[in-house]
mmCIF file of C-alpha atoms and ligand atoms in Angstrom:
data_model
loop_
_atom_site.group_PDB
_atom_site.id
_atom_site.type_symbol
_atom_site.label_atom_id
_atom_site.label_comp_id
_atom_site.label_asym_id
_atom_site.label_seq_id
_atom_site.Cartn_x
_atom_site.Cartn_y
_atom_site.Cartn_z
ATOM 1 C CA MET J 1 155.143 117.503 35.033
ATOM 2 C CA ASN J 2 157.549 115.170 36.773
ATOM 3 C CA PRO J 3 156.088 115.497 40.289
ATOM 4 C CA SER J 4 159.072 113.985 42.115
ATOM 5 C CA LYS J 5 161.208 116.949 41.177
ATOM 6 C CA HIS J 6 159.012 119.101 43.446
ATOM 7 C CA GLN J 7 159.456 116.899 46.500
ATOM 8 C CA ASN J 8 161.089 119.652 48.538
ATOM 9 C CA ALA J 9 158.648 122.410 47.551
ATOM 10 C CA PRO J 10 156.505 123.781 50.417
ATOM 11 C CA PHE J 11 153.108 122.047 50.744
ATOM 12 C CA GLY J 12 150.617 123.415 48.213
ATOM 13 C CA SER J 13 153.043 125.692 46.359
ATOM 14 C CA ILE J 14 153.074 123.642 43.126
ATOM 15 C CA LEU J 15 149.840 123.330 41.143
ATOM 16 C CA THR J 16 149.010 121.079 38.224
ATOM 17 C CA ASP J 17 148.509 122.957 34.956
ATOM 18 C CA LYS J 18 144.791 122.083 34.852
ATOM 19 C CA MET J 19 141.858 123.008 37.098
ATOM 20 C CA ALA J 20 138.107 122.311 36.998
ATOM 21 C CA VAL J 21 135.655 125.240 37.027
ATOM 22 C CA ALA J 22 131.842 125.536 37.230
ATOM 23 C CA SER J 23 129.535 128.495 37.867
ATOM 24 C CA PHE J 24 126.177 128.919 39.607
ATOM 25 C CA ARG J 25 123.852 131.445 37.982
ATOM 26 C CA ASP J 26 120.054 131.874 37.643
ATOM 27 C CA GLY J 27 119.452 129.241 40.295
ATOM 28 C CA ALA J 28 121.444 126.413 38.690
ATOM 29 C CA TRP J 29 124.934 125.010 38.274
ATOM 30 C CA GLY J 30 126.288 125.188 34.738
ATOM 31 C CA GLU J 31 128.491 122.577 33.130
ATOM 32 C CA ALA J 32 131.989 122.110 34.483
ATOM 33 C CA GLU J 33 135.037 122.580 32.312
ATOM 34 C CA ILE J 34 138.718 121.791 32.616
ATOM 35 C CA ARG J 35 140.835 124.925 32.092
ATOM 36 C CA VAL J 36 144.476 125.861 32.194
ATOM 37 C CA THR J 37 145.297 126.777 35.815
ATOM 38 C CA GLY J 38 145.556 130.556 35.962
ATOM 39 C CA PRO J 39 143.815 133.782 36.968
ATOM 40 C CA LEU J 40 140.019 133.928 37.025
ATOM 41 C CA GLU J 41 138.121 137.023 36.064
ATOM 42 C CA ILE J 42 136.285 138.186 39.201
ATOM 43 C CA HIS J 43 134.281 141.388 39.616
ATOM 44 C CA PRO J 44 135.826 143.600 42.331
ATOM 45 C CA ALA J 45 132.352 143.845 43.901
ATOM 46 C CA ALA J 46 132.139 140.026 44.211
ATOM 47 C CA HIS J 47 130.449 138.977 47.461
ATOM 48 C CA ALA J 48 133.338 136.759 48.626
ATOM 49 C CA LEU J 49 135.864 139.602 48.400
ATOM 50 C CA HIS J 50 133.810 141.818 50.714
ATOM 51 C CA TYR J 51 131.782 139.542 52.944
ATOM 52 C CA GLY J 52 133.902 136.396 53.105
ATOM 53 C CA SER J 53 131.421 134.022 51.443
ATOM 54 C CA SER J 54 133.912 131.296 50.594
ATOM 55 C CA CYS J 55 134.765 127.807 51.752
ATOM 56 C CA PHE J 56 137.100 125.047 50.669
ATOM 57 C CA GLU J 57 138.039 121.404 51.127
ATOM 58 C CA GLY J 58 141.265 119.421 51.146
ATOM 59 C CA PHE J 59 141.725 115.714 50.417
ATOM 60 C CA LYS J 60 144.207 113.471 48.665
ATOM 61 C CA ALA J 61 144.591 111.038 45.769
ATOM 62 C CA TYR J 62 147.261 108.313 45.952
ATOM 63 C CA ARG J 63 149.107 106.420 43.233
ATOM 64 C CA ARG J 64 149.163 102.608 43.437
ATOM 65 C CA ALA J 65 151.954 100.377 42.218
ATOM 66 C CA ASP J 66 149.614 99.159 39.410
ATOM 67 C CA GLY J 67 149.255 102.741 38.139
ATOM 68 C CA SER J 68 145.682 103.207 39.394
ATOM 69 C CA ILE J 69 144.815 106.304 41.428
ATOM 70 C CA GLN J 70 142.619 106.203 44.557
ATOM 71 C CA ILE J 71 140.956 109.216 46.182
ATOM 72 C CA PHE J 72 140.545 109.014 49.995
ATOM 73 C CA ARG J 73 137.066 109.784 51.415
ATOM 74 C CA MET J 74 136.005 112.086 48.598
ATOM 75 C CA ASP J 75 132.287 111.724 49.355
ATOM 76 C CA ARG J 76 132.713 112.722 52.987
ATOM 77 C CA HIS J 77 134.664 115.843 51.970
ATOM 78 C CA ILE J 78 132.000 116.779 49.423
ATOM 79 C CA GLU J 79 129.341 116.436 52.125
ATOM 80 C CA ARG J 80 131.381 118.669 54.444
ATOM 81 C CA MET J 81 131.714 121.293 51.717
ATOM 82 C CA ARG J 82 127.942 121.258 51.214
ATOM 83 C CA GLN J 83 127.521 121.800 54.945
ATOM 84 C CA SER J 84 129.996 124.708 54.883
ATOM 85 C CA ALA J 85 128.034 126.198 51.969
ATOM 86 C CA ARG J 86 124.752 125.868 53.881
ATOM 87 C CA VAL J 87 126.123 127.689 56.950
ATOM 88 C CA LEU J 88 127.545 130.479 54.746
ATOM 89 C CA VAL J 89 124.323 130.603 52.680
ATOM 90 C CA LEU J 90 126.197 129.918 49.453
ATOM 91 C CA PRO J 91 124.763 127.793 46.625
ATOM 92 C CA GLU J 92 125.480 124.184 47.651
ATOM 93 C CA PRO J 93 127.698 122.319 45.189
ATOM 94 C CA ASP J 94 125.796 119.523 43.474
ATOM 95 C CA PRO J 95 127.544 116.382 44.828
ATOM 96 C CA VAL J 96 127.398 114.586 41.458
ATOM 97 C CA LEU J 97 128.837 117.630 39.666
ATOM 98 C CA LEU J 98 131.633 118.117 42.213
ATOM 99 C CA ALA J 99 132.561 114.407 42.283
ATOM 100 C CA SER J 100 132.737 114.416 38.510
ATOM 101 C CA MET J 101 134.903 117.590 38.507
ATOM 102 C CA VAL J 102 137.329 115.967 40.962
ATOM 103 C CA LYS J 103 137.515 112.639 39.133
ATOM 104 C CA THR J 104 137.892 114.264 35.710
ATOM 105 C CA LEU J 105 140.648 116.544 37.011
ATOM 106 C CA VAL J 106 142.527 113.647 38.651
ATOM 107 C CA ASP J 107 142.203 111.630 35.449
ATOM 108 C CA ARG J 108 143.540 114.525 33.344
ATOM 109 C CA CYS J 109 146.420 115.025 35.831
ATOM 110 C CA ARG J 110 147.315 111.327 36.287
ATOM 111 C CA ASP J 111 150.970 111.898 35.522
ATOM 112 C CA ASP J 112 151.152 114.587 38.232
ATOM 113 C CA VAL J 113 150.169 112.197 41.049
ATOM 114 C CA PRO J 114 153.450 111.461 42.882
ATOM 115 C CA GLU J 115 154.582 108.035 43.991
ATOM 116 C CA THR J 116 153.792 107.412 47.676
ATOM 117 C CA PRO J 117 154.587 108.771 50.238
ATOM 118 C CA GLY J 118 153.616 111.761 48.064
ATOM 119 C CA SER J 119 150.022 112.342 46.942
ATOM 120 C CA LEU J 120 147.898 114.723 44.890
ATOM 121 C CA TYR J 121 146.203 117.205 47.250
ATOM 122 C CA LEU J 122 142.783 118.235 45.900
ATOM 123 C CA ARG J 123 141.413 121.626 46.824
ATOM 124 C CA PRO J 124 137.790 122.420 45.902
ATOM 125 C CA LEU J 125 136.996 126.106 46.473
ATOM 126 C CA LEU J 126 133.542 127.725 46.466
ATOM 127 C CA PHE J 127 132.980 131.473 46.579
ATOM 128 C CA GLY J 128 130.184 134.005 46.102
ATOM 129 C CA THR J 129 130.558 136.065 42.912
ATOM 130 C CA MET J 130 127.420 138.234 43.046
ATOM 131 C CA PRO J 131 128.621 141.800 42.346
ATOM 132 C CA ASN J 132 126.903 143.865 45.062
ATOM 133 C CA ILE J 133 128.834 145.759 47.712
ATOM 134 C CA GLY J 134 125.641 146.444 49.672
ATOM 135 C CA ALA J 135 124.919 142.741 50.212
ATOM 136 C CA ALA J 136 126.375 142.481 53.730
ATOM 137 C CA ALA J 137 123.275 140.698 54.989
ATOM 138 C CA THR J 138 122.112 139.240 51.682
ATOM 139 C CA PRO J 139 123.470 135.934 50.382
ATOM 140 C CA SER J 140 125.269 135.655 47.063
ATOM 141 C CA THR J 141 122.995 134.240 44.381
ATOM 142 C CA GLU J 142 125.972 133.587 42.119
ATOM 143 C CA ALA J 143 129.006 131.457 42.855
ATOM 144 C CA MET J 144 132.023 129.801 41.359
ATOM 145 C CA LEU J 145 133.313 126.319 42.155
ATOM 146 C CA VAL J 146 136.949 125.572 41.335
ATOM 147 C CA VAL J 147 139.005 122.433 41.945
ATOM 148 C CA LEU J 148 142.788 122.823 42.135
ATOM 149 C CA ALA J 149 145.324 120.011 42.442
ATOM 150 C CA SER J 150 148.799 120.062 43.976
ATOM 151 C CA PRO J 151 151.427 117.307 44.283
ATOM 152 C CA VAL J 152 152.382 117.218 47.987
ATOM 153 C CA TRP J 153 154.592 115.452 50.504
ATOM 154 C CA ASP J 154 154.927 116.404 54.205
ATOM 155 C CA TYR J 155 152.945 119.394 55.484
ATOM 156 C CA PHE J 156 155.250 119.991 58.450
ATOM 157 C CA SER J 157 158.795 120.244 57.157
ATOM 158 C CA GLY J 158 161.042 117.770 58.974
ATOM 159 C CA GLY J 159 158.767 114.760 58.386
ATOM 160 C CA MET J 160 158.193 112.955 61.699
ATOM 161 C CA LYS J 161 160.004 115.614 63.742
ATOM 162 C CA PRO J 162 158.052 116.127 67.006
ATOM 163 C CA LEU J 163 156.118 119.411 67.017
ATOM 164 C CA LYS J 164 156.293 122.205 69.560
ATOM 165 C CA ILE J 165 152.866 123.641 70.364
ATOM 166 C CA LEU J 166 151.753 126.702 72.332
ATOM 167 C CA VAL J 167 148.743 126.191 74.618
ATOM 168 C CA GLU J 168 146.575 129.306 74.193
ATOM 169 C CA GLU J 169 143.879 129.660 76.833
ATOM 170 C CA VAL J 170 142.474 133.094 76.004
ATOM 171 C CA ALA J 171 142.321 133.723 72.213
ATOM 172 C CA GLN J 172 139.832 131.692 70.162
ATOM 173 C CA ARG J 173 140.677 130.184 66.778
ATOM 174 C CA CYS J 174 137.491 131.651 65.299
ATOM 175 C CA ALA J 175 133.898 132.582 66.102
ATOM 176 C CA PRO J 176 132.466 129.583 68.023
ATOM 177 C CA HIS J 177 129.589 128.909 65.612
ATOM 178 C CA LEU J 178 131.915 128.901 62.586
ATOM 179 C CA GLY J 179 134.546 126.407 63.714
ATOM 180 C CA VAL J 180 132.648 123.655 61.950
ATOM 181 C CA VAL J 181 132.896 125.542 58.620
ATOM 182 C CA LYS J 182 136.017 125.243 56.459
ATOM 183 C CA THR J 183 136.194 128.894 55.525
ATOM 184 C CA GLY J 184 139.217 131.084 54.897
ATOM 185 C CA GLY J 185 138.230 133.592 57.584
ATOM 186 C CA ASN J 186 138.881 130.998 60.300
ATOM 187 C CA TYR J 187 142.455 130.543 59.075
ATOM 188 C CA ALA J 188 142.911 134.312 58.840
ATOM 189 C CA ALA J 189 141.677 134.640 62.435
ATOM 190 C CA ALA J 190 144.215 132.069 63.678
ATOM 191 C CA MET J 191 147.117 133.561 61.728
ATOM 192 C CA GLY J 192 147.900 136.531 64.029
ATOM 193 C CA PRO J 193 148.098 134.427 67.230
ATOM 194 C CA THR J 194 150.064 131.709 65.377
ATOM 195 C CA LEU J 195 152.667 134.132 63.989
ATOM 196 C CA ALA J 196 153.008 135.845 67.376
ATOM 197 C CA ALA J 197 153.507 132.454 69.066
ATOM 198 C CA ARG J 198 156.128 131.454 66.502
ATOM 199 C CA ARG J 199 158.028 134.675 67.146
ATOM 200 C CA GLN J 200 157.807 134.564 70.907
ATOM 201 C CA TRP J 201 158.081 130.848 71.645
ATOM 202 C CA GLY J 202 159.484 129.277 68.453
ATOM 203 C CA VAL J 203 156.504 126.922 68.252
ATOM 204 C CA ASP J 204 155.085 125.233 65.136
ATOM 205 C CA GLN J 205 151.401 125.747 65.957
ATOM 206 C CA VAL J 206 148.971 127.080 68.553
ATOM 207 C CA LEU J 207 146.542 124.773 70.346
ATOM 208 C CA PHE J 208 143.451 126.866 71.058
ATOM 209 C CA CYS J 209 141.937 126.069 74.458
ATOM 210 C CA PRO J 210 139.469 128.922 75.165
ATOM 211 C CA GLY J 211 138.336 128.918 78.786
ATOM 212 C CA GLY J 212 140.824 126.134 79.519
ATOM 213 C CA GLU J 213 139.045 123.535 77.321
ATOM 214 C CA VAL J 214 141.187 121.873 74.641
ATOM 215 C CA GLN J 215 139.845 122.497 71.125
ATOM 216 C CA GLU J 216 142.091 122.343 68.008
ATOM 217 C CA THR J 217 145.099 124.010 66.382
ATOM 218 C CA GLY J 218 144.958 126.531 63.527
ATOM 219 C CA ALA J 219 144.810 123.829 60.828
ATOM 220 C CA SER J 220 144.446 120.422 62.543
ATOM 221 C CA ASN J 221 142.435 118.500 65.131
ATOM 222 C CA PHE J 222 144.093 117.344 68.343
ATOM 223 C CA VAL J 223 144.191 113.895 69.994
ATOM 224 C CA LEU J 224 145.714 112.361 73.132
ATOM 225 C CA ILE J 225 146.828 108.718 72.970
ATOM 226 C CA ARG J 226 148.232 106.200 75.460
ATOM 227 C CA ASP J 227 148.173 102.438 76.034
ATOM 228 C CA GLY J 228 144.769 101.220 74.805
ATOM 229 C CA GLU J 229 143.162 104.673 74.914
ATOM 230 C CA LEU J 230 142.525 107.678 72.661
ATOM 231 C CA LEU J 231 140.894 110.918 73.831
ATOM 232 C CA THR J 232 139.685 113.798 71.664
ATOM 233 C CA ARG J 233 137.142 116.591 72.001
ATOM 234 C CA SER J 234 133.527 115.647 71.259
ATOM 235 C CA LEU J 235 132.011 117.220 68.149
ATOM 236 C CA ASP J 236 130.364 120.615 68.498
ATOM 237 C CA SER J 237 130.103 123.683 66.243
ATOM 238 C CA SER J 238 133.285 125.284 67.634
ATOM 239 C CA PHE J 239 135.848 123.265 65.653
ATOM 240 C CA LEU J 240 136.284 121.489 62.329
ATOM 241 C CA HIS J 241 134.929 117.944 62.102
ATOM 242 C CA GLY J 242 138.014 116.436 60.550
ATOM 243 C CA VAL J 243 137.638 113.569 58.118
ATOM 244 C CA THR J 244 141.089 112.364 59.199
ATOM 245 C CA ARG J 245 139.908 112.578 62.821
ATOM 246 C CA ASP J 246 136.908 110.424 61.960
ATOM 247 C CA SER J 247 139.068 107.893 60.045
ATOM 248 C CA LEU J 248 141.530 107.724 62.906
ATOM 249 C CA LEU J 249 138.824 107.015 65.482
ATOM 250 C CA VAL J 250 137.474 104.156 63.351
ATOM 251 C CA ILE J 251 140.967 102.674 62.921
ATOM 252 C CA ALA J 252 141.855 103.143 66.599
ATOM 253 C CA ARG J 253 138.681 101.290 67.680
ATOM 254 C CA ASP J 254 139.548 98.490 65.237
ATOM 255 C CA LEU J 255 142.998 98.225 66.763
ATOM 256 C CA GLY J 256 141.444 97.826 70.218
ATOM 257 C CA TYR J 257 141.856 101.363 71.603
ATOM 258 C CA ARG J 258 139.059 102.679 73.804
ATOM 259 C CA VAL J 259 138.044 105.939 72.112
ATOM 260 C CA SER J 260 136.631 108.723 74.281
ATOM 261 C CA GLU J 261 135.087 111.824 72.722
ATOM 262 C CA ARG J 262 134.454 114.431 75.409
ATOM 263 C CA VAL J 263 135.416 117.889 76.604
ATOM 264 C CA PHE J 264 138.742 117.879 78.496
ATOM 265 C CA THR J 265 140.822 120.566 80.127
ATOM 266 C CA VAL J 266 144.379 121.830 79.793
ATOM 267 C CA ALA J 267 145.094 120.500 83.308
ATOM 268 C CA GLU J 268 143.970 117.014 82.264
ATOM 269 C CA MET J 269 146.057 117.221 79.078
ATOM 270 C CA LEU J 270 149.194 118.207 81.011
ATOM 271 C CA ASP J 271 148.656 115.265 83.326
ATOM 272 C CA TRP J 272 148.116 112.895 80.363
ATOM 273 C CA VAL J 273 151.333 113.883 78.560
ATOM 274 C CA LYS J 274 153.515 113.007 81.582
ATOM 275 C CA THR J 275 153.418 109.465 80.155
ATOM 276 C CA GLY J 276 150.955 109.573 77.216
ATOM 277 C CA GLU J 277 151.220 111.031 73.704
ATOM 278 C CA ALA J 278 149.641 113.945 71.843
ATOM 279 C CA ALA J 279 149.213 114.418 68.079
ATOM 280 C CA LEU J 280 147.649 116.660 65.431
ATOM 281 C CA SER J 281 145.390 115.080 62.826
ATOM 282 C CA GLY J 282 144.299 116.425 59.442
ATOM 283 C CA THR J 283 144.488 115.755 55.718
ATOM 284 C CA ALA J 284 147.669 117.798 55.459
ATOM 285 C CA ALA J 285 149.167 116.840 58.842
ATOM 286 C CA VAL J 286 148.054 113.143 58.636
ATOM 287 C CA LEU J 287 148.968 112.306 62.275
ATOM 288 C CA ALA J 288 151.844 114.481 63.465
ATOM 289 C CA GLY J 289 153.326 113.809 66.916
ATOM 290 C CA VAL J 290 153.718 116.576 69.510
ATOM 291 C CA GLY J 291 157.016 116.620 71.448
ATOM 292 C CA THR J 292 156.609 119.775 73.559
ATOM 293 C CA LEU J 293 153.740 121.875 74.916
ATOM 294 C CA VAL J 294 154.423 125.442 76.022
ATOM 295 C CA ARG J 295 151.972 126.807 78.578
ATOM 296 C CA ALA J 296 152.313 130.111 80.436
ATOM 297 C CA GLY J 297 156.025 130.230 79.604
ATOM 298 C CA VAL J 298 156.746 126.699 80.886
ATOM 299 C CA GLU J 299 157.771 123.856 78.552
ATOM 300 C CA TYR J 300 156.248 120.397 79.107
ATOM 301 C CA LYS J 301 157.824 117.418 77.321
ATOM 302 C CA VAL J 302 155.223 115.104 75.820
ATOM 303 C CA ALA J 303 156.088 111.445 76.530
ATOM 304 C CA GLY J 304 159.798 112.180 76.658
ATOM 305 C CA GLY J 305 159.797 114.674 73.772
ATOM 306 C CA ASP J 306 159.759 112.263 70.829
ATOM 307 C CA VAL J 307 156.995 110.994 68.514
ATOM 308 C CA GLY J 308 155.596 108.081 70.535
ATOM 309 C CA PRO J 309 154.893 104.479 69.492
ATOM 310 C CA HIS J 310 151.084 104.832 69.521
ATOM 311 C CA THR J 311 151.226 107.879 67.237
ATOM 312 C CA ARG J 312 153.533 105.979 64.859
ATOM 313 C CA LYS J 313 151.324 102.869 64.929
ATOM 314 C CA LEU J 314 148.056 104.727 64.261
ATOM 315 C CA ARG J 315 149.642 106.873 61.560
ATOM 316 C CA ALA J 316 151.021 103.760 59.844
ATOM 317 C CA ALA J 317 147.606 102.047 60.012
ATOM 318 C CA LEU J 318 145.869 105.087 58.475
ATOM 319 C CA VAL J 319 148.480 105.553 55.757
ATOM 320 C CA ALA J 320 148.265 101.828 54.911
ATOM 321 C CA VAL J 321 144.557 102.220 54.078
ATOM 322 C CA GLN J 322 145.144 105.459 52.145
ATOM 323 C CA GLN J 323 147.957 103.977 50.099
ATOM 324 C CA GLY J 324 146.288 100.619 49.516
ATOM 325 C CA GLU J 325 148.611 98.445 51.596
ATOM 326 C CA ALA J 326 145.683 97.501 53.874
ATOM 327 C CA ALA J 327 142.204 96.443 52.782
ATOM 328 C CA ASP J 328 139.648 99.231 52.205
ATOM 329 C CA ARG J 329 137.202 97.753 54.738
ATOM 330 C CA TYR J 330 135.012 100.835 54.951
ATOM 331 C CA GLY J 331 134.694 101.800 51.279
ATOM 332 C CA TRP J 332 136.778 104.953 51.770
ATOM 333 C CA LEU J 333 138.556 104.863 48.400
ATOM 334 C CA THR J 334 137.323 105.997 44.975
ATOM 335 C CA LYS J 335 139.258 104.615 42.024
ATOM 336 C CA VAL J 336 140.087 106.856 39.074
HETATM 337 C C1 LIG M 401 143.905 120.181 55.442
HETATM 338 O O1 LIG M 401 144.407 119.403 56.257
HETATM 339 O O2 LIG M 401 143.343 119.827 54.379
HETATM 340 C C2 LIG M 401 143.915 121.588 55.694
HETATM 341 O O3 LIG M 401 142.929 122.209 55.522
HETATM 342 C C3 LIG M 401 145.174 122.191 56.048
HETATM 343 C C4 LIG M 401 145.435 123.300 55.104
HETATM 344 C C5 LIG M 401 144.961 124.560 55.737
HETATM 345 C C6 LIG M 401 146.824 123.328 54.614
#
């Protein structure tokens, strides 16, 4: 494919024509194969279809000027998928097998990796295939592991347009012990409140703050930034431990920001954004600036309503490492 011709397609809507597939049966992973991207044969009694035993990952590969391709923090994403599998009692993907599936797929789809600022979004998916509709409290002993690839550009249409976010203090994004798991059910749970908020308030996303404590949005982590300081919620099981969040904290510390990871309230956030900035972080979102918060029907401008200088600076520093314009000081890149 000529990926640049899909530059205006919605994020994730274009797939490469190849995918990697492996199956777990009789207690072991079989060999992976590269197949034409298309429908899989799944038994209608498959565990994932009834009891939600599925999880996924999302990370990106970037094209360099010299034609080489670099995958950003693949190992960390594979580890997170293994953790998701453990919580959902699914067969854990063998890290060597999954890394080899990803690298082989990227190599076979080299021509589909866009020039920067585009990238190839990689989407490993694991789901329980055991055909047993009675197995509500019994784990799936069979599973399928698939890796899809999609040429992508901006996740939020409008590029660096400041986002409008609803502050939701009652509804939760998902069950508190599952926030740490990247499973489809969490996104399904956030969809109703997000669509309702879009309709009623014209917002882009919902920031879930159950009990008045700031947590995360439907598909991204949340950070506050101001001169020399970055604040984000400390890790617990209630929200996703973003790899972009982790990368950002490392880079922010390197750039001299004092990084605080702790619980903070909506009241503290509203005070912060009188002069400070707010942003969403994630593989898809990268670091997307917030311009407006809507809380209890009142709109609060975040640092004047535009994407602020600290958000721009940290985003640029992160993107420079991802795209190879800055040194890979932490060994975050895997060359294909
Ligand atoms: C990611 O940032 O990789 C995500 O999971 C967002 C995705 C739901 C589009």
